[in-house]
mmCIF file of C-alpha atoms in Angstrom:
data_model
loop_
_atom_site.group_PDB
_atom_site.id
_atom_site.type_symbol
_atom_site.label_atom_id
_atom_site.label_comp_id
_atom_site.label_asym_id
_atom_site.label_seq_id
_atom_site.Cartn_x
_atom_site.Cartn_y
_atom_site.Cartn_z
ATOM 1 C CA UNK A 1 59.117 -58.325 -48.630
ATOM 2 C CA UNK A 2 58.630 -54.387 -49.103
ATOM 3 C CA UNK A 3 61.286 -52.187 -47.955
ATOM 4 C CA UNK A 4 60.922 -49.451 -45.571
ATOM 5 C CA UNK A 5 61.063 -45.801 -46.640
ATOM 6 C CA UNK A 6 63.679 -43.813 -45.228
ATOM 7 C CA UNK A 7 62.554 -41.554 -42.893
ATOM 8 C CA UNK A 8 64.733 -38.359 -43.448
ATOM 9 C CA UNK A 9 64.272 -35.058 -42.559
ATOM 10 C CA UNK A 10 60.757 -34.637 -40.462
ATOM 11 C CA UNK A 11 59.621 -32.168 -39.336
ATOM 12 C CA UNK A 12 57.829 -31.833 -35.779
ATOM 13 C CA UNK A 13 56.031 -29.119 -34.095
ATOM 14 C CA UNK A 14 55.319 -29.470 -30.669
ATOM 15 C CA UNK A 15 58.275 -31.637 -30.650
ATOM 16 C CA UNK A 16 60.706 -30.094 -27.395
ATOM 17 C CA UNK A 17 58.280 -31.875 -25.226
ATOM 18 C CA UNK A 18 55.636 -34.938 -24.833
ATOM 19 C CA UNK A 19 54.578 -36.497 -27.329
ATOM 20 C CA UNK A 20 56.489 -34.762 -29.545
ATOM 21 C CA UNK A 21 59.573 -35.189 -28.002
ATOM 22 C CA UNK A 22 58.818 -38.719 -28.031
ATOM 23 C CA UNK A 23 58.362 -38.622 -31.694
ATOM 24 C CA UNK A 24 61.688 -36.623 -32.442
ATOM 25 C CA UNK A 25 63.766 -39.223 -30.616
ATOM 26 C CA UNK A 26 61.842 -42.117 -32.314
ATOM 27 C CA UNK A 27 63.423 -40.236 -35.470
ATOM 28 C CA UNK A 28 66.429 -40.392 -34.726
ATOM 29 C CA UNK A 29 66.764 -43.866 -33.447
ATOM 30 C CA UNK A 30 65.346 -44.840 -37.126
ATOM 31 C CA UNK A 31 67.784 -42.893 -38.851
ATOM 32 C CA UNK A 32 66.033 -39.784 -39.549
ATOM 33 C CA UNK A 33 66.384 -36.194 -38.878
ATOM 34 C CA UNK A 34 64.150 -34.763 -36.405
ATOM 35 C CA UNK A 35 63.425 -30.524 -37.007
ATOM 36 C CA UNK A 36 61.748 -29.111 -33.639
ATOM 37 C CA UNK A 37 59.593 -26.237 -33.511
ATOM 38 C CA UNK A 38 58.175 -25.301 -30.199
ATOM 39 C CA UNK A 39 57.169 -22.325 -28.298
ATOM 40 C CA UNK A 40 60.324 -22.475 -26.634
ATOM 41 C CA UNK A 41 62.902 -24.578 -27.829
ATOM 42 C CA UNK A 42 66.868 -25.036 -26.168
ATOM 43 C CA UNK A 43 68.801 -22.436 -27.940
ATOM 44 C CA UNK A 44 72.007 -24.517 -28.319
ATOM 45 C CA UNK A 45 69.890 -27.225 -30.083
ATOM 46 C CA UNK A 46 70.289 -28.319 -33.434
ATOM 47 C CA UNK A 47 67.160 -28.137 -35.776
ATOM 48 C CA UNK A 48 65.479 -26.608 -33.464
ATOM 49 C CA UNK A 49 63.456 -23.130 -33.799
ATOM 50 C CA UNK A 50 61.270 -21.691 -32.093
ATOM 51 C CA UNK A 51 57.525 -20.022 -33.453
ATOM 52 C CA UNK A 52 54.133 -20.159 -31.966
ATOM 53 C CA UNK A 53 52.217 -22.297 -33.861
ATOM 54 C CA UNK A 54 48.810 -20.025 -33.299
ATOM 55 C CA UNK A 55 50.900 -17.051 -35.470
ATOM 56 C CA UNK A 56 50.044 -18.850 -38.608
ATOM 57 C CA UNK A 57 51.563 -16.779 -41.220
ATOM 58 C CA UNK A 58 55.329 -16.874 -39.547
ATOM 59 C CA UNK A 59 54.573 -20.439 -38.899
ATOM 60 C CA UNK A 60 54.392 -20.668 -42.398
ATOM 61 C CA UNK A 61 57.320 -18.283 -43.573
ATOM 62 C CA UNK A 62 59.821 -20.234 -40.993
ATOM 63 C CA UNK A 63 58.577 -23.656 -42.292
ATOM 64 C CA UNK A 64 59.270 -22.733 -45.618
ATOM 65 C CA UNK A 65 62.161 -21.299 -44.903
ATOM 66 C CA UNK A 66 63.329 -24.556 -43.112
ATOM 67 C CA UNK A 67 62.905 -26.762 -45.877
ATOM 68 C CA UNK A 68 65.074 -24.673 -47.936
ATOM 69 C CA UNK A 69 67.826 -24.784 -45.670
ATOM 70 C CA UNK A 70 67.881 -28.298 -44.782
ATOM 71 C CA UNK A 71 67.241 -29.627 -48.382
ATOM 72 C CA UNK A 72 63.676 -30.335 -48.296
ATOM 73 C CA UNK A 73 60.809 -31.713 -46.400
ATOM 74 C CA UNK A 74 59.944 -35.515 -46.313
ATOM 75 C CA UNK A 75 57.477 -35.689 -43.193
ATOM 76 C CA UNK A 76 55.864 -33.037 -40.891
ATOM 77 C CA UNK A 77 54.497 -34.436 -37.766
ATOM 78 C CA UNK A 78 51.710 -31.574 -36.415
ATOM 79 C CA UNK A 79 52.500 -32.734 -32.542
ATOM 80 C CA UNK A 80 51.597 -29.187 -31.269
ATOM 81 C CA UNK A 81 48.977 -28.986 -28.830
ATOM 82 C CA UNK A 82 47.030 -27.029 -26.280
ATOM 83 C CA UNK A 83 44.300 -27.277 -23.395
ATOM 84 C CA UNK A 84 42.409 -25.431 -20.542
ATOM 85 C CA UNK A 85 39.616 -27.391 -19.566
ATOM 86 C CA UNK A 86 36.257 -25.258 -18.286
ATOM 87 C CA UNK A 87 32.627 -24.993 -18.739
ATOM 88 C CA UNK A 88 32.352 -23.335 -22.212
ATOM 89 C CA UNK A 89 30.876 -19.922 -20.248
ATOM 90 C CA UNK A 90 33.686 -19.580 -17.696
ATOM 91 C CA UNK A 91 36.602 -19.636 -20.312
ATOM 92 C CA UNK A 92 37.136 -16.574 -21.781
ATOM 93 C CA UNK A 93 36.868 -16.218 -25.693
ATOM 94 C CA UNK A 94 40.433 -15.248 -25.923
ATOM 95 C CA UNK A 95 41.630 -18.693 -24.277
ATOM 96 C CA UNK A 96 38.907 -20.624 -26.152
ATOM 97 C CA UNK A 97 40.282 -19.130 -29.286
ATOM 98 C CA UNK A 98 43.604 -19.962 -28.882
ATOM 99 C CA UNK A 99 43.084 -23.563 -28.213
ATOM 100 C CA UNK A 100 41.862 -23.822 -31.085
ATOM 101 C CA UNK A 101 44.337 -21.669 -32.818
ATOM 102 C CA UNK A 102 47.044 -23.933 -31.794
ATOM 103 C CA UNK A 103 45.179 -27.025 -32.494
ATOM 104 C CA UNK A 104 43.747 -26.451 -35.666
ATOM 105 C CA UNK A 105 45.023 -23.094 -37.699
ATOM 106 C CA UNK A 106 48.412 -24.497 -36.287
ATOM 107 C CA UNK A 107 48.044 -27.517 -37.605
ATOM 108 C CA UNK A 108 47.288 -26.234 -41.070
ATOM 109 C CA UNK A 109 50.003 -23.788 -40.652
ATOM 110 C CA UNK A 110 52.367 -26.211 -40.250
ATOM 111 C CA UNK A 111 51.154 -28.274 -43.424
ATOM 112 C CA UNK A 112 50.849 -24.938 -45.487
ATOM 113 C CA UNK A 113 54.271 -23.987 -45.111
ATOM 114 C CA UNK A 114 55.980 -27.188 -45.744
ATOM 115 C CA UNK A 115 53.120 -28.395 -48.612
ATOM 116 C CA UNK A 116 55.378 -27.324 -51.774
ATOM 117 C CA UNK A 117 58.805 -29.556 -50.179
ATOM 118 C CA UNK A 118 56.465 -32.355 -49.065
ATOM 119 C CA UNK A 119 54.994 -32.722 -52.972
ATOM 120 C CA UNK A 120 58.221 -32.532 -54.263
ATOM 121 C CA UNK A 121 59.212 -35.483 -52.148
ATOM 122 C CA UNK A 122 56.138 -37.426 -52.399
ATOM 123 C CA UNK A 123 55.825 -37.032 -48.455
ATOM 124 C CA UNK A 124 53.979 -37.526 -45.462
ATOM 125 C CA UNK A 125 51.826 -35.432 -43.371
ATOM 126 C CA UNK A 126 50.893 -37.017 -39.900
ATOM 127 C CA UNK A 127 48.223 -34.925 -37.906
ATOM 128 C CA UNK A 128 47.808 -35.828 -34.038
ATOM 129 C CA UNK A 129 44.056 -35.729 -33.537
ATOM 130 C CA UNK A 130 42.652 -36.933 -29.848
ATOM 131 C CA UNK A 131 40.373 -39.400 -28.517
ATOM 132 C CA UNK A 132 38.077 -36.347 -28.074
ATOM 133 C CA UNK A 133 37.752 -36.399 -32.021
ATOM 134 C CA UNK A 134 36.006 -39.245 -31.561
ATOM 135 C CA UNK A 135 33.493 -38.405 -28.550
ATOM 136 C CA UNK A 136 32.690 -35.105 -27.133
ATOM 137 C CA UNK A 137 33.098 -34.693 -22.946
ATOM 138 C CA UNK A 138 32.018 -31.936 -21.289
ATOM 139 C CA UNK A 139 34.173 -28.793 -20.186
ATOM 140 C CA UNK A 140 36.084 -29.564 -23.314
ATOM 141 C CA UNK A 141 34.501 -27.715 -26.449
ATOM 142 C CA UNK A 142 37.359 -25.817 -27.671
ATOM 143 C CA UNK A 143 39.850 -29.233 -27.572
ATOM 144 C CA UNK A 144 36.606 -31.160 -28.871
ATOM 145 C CA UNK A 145 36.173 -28.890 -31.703
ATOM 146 C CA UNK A 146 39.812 -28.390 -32.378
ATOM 147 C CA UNK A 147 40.231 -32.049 -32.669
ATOM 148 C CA UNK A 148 37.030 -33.091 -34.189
ATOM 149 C CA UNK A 149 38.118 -30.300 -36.502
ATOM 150 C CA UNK A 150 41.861 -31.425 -36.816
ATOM 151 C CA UNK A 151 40.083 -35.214 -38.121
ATOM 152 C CA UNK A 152 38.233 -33.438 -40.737
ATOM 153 C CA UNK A 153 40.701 -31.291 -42.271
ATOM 154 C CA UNK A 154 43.010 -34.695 -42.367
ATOM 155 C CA UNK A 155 40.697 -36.476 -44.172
ATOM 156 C CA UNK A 156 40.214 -33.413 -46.734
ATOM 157 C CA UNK A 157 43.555 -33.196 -47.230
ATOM 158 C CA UNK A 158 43.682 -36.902 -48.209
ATOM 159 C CA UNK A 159 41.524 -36.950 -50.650
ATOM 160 C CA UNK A 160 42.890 -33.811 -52.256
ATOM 161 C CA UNK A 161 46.164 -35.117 -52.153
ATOM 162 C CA UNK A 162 46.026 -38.068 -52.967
ATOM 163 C CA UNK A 163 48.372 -39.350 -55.435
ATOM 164 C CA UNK A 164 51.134 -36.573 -54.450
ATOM 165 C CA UNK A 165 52.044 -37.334 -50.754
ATOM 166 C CA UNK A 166 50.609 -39.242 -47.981
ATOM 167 C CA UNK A 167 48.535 -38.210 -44.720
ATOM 168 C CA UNK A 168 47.953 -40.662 -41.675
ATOM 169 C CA UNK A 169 46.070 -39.158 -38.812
ATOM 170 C CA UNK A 170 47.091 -40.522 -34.912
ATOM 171 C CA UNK A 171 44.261 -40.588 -32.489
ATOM 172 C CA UNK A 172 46.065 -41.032 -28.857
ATOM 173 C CA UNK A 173 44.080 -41.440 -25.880
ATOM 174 C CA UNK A 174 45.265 -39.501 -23.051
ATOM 175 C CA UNK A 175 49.338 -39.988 -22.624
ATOM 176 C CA UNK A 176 51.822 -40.094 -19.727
ATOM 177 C CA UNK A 177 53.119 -36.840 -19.995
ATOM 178 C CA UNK A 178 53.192 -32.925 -18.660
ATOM 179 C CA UNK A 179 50.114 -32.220 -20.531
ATOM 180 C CA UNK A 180 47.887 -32.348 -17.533
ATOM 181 C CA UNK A 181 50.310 -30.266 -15.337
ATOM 182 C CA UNK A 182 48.522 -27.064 -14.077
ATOM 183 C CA UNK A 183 45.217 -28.414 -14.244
ATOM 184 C CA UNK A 184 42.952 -27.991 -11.584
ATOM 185 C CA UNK A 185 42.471 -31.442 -9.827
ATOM 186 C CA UNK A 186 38.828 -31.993 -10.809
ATOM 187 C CA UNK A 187 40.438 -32.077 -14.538
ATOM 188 C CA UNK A 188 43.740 -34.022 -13.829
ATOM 189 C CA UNK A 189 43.760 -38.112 -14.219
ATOM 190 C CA UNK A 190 42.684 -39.763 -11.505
ATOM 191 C CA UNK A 191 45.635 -42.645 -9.554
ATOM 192 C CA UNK A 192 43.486 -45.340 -11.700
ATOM 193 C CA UNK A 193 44.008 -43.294 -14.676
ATOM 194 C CA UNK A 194 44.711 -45.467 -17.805
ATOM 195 C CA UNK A 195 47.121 -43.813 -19.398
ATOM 196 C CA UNK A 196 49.677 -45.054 -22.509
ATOM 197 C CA UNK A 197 53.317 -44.210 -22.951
ATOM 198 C CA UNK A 198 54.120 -41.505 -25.709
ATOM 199 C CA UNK A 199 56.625 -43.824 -26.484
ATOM 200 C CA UNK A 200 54.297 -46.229 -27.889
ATOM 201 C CA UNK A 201 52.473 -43.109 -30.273
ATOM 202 C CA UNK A 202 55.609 -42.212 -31.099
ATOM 203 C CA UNK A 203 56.446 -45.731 -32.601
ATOM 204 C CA UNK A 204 52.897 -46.150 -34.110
ATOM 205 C CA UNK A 205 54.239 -42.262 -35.915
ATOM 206 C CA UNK A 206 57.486 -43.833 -37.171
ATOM 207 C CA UNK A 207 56.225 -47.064 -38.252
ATOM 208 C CA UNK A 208 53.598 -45.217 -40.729
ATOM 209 C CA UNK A 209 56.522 -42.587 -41.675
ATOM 210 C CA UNK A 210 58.497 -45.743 -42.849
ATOM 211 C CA UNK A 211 55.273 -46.657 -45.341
ATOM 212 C CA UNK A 212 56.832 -47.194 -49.146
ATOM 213 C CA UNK A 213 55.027 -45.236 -51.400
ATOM 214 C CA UNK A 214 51.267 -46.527 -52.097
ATOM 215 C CA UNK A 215 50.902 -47.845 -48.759
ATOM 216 C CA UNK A 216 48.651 -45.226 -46.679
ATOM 217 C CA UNK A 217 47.303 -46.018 -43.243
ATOM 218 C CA UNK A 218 45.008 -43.452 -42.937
ATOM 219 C CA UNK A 219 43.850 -43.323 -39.147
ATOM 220 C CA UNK A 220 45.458 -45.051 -36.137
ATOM 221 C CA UNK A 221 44.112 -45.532 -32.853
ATOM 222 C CA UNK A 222 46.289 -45.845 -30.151
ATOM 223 C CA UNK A 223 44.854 -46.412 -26.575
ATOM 224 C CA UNK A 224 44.816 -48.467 -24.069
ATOM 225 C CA UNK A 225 42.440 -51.762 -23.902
ATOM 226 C CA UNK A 226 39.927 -50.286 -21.927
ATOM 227 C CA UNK A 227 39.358 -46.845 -23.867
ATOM 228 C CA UNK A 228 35.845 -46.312 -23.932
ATOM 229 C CA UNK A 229 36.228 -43.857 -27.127
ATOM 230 C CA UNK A 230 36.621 -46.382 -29.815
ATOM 231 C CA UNK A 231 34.699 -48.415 -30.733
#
């Protein structure tokens, strides 16, 4: 039977709430050692520092400078992630921008700055796309694009890198968790809402961290039976 890999030090932005949050305790229970950046992160906490994601050239100096100090990179988990649903003409550029700021250049930040320490480890990169990478709704074009956009660069960067360090890309339907708060109703999940624990992403996450080497799952849908995005 093949052995698990290790999970050790993983990186995870996004990661003092939600999903992430679910992913850096998922970490831990396996043994690993989960490294939080967030907007705002607890300032007592341990491996935890805080960066917007959307200022991509200090996301990329700190991650660097992480992986030096904790002795290398062997995943980054790009858990970061922002909305404001509208019709594309009521959201101002500047918000429409930043969504996908955070979603995308963040995203790439994130995988910039730790690239060098992943290759030297032969790791994994796991980008969180959406649901909405897969269809397109309405009053969602700058998380549609973002996403659709966050897919594409995944799938780039497997090809490319193939050979040197593994990428997986998650593709959650719509999660139990804050990200909804301060919505306006019309754009909140409905009482019949199907939603799926982040618990249960979080474990789909770890279980393709723990891949050996040569074993890539490449995409994973996680949703709940009655998800009309896939197939």
């Amino acid at each position: 039977m093949t052995s698990t890999r290790p999970l050790g030090n993983v990186l995870i932005s996004g990661g003092s709430a939600g999903l992430g949050a679910a992913v850096a305790a998922a970490v831990r229970e396996h043994g690993g050692r989960p490294i939080v950046l967030d907007l705002r992160v607890d300032p007592d906490a341990v491996d935890a520092y805080a960066v917007d994601v959307s200022d991509t050239r200090a996301t990329e100096e700190l991650v660097a400078r992480i992986a030096t100090e904790v002795g290398g990179l062997d995943a980054v988990v790009t858990a970061a992630g922002i909305d404001r649903p509208a019709p594309f003409g009521a959201l101002p550029g500047a918000e429409w921008e930043r969504i996908v700021a955070v979603n995308l250049l963040g995203t790439a930040a994130v995988v910039r700055g730790a690239l060098p320490a992943l290759e030297a480890a032969h790791g994994r990169v796991v980008t969180i796309a959406s649901s909405l990478a897969l269809r397109a709704l309405g009053d969602a074009t700058a998380y549609c694009a973002s996403k659709f956009a966050v897919l594409g660069f995944s799938r780039s960067l497997a090809a490319e890198s193939k050979g040197r360090l593994g990428v997986t890309t998650v593709i959650p339907a719509g999660m139990d968790t804050r990200f909804f708060d301060g919505r306006d109703e019309q754009y909140k999940p409905g009482p019949d809402a199907k939603l799926i624990d982040p618990a249960e992403v979080a474990a789909a996450i770890v279980f393709a961290l723990e891949r050996p080497r040569g074993v890539e799952l490449r995409e994973l849908v996680v949703c709940p039976e009655e998800e009309p995005s896939w197939p």
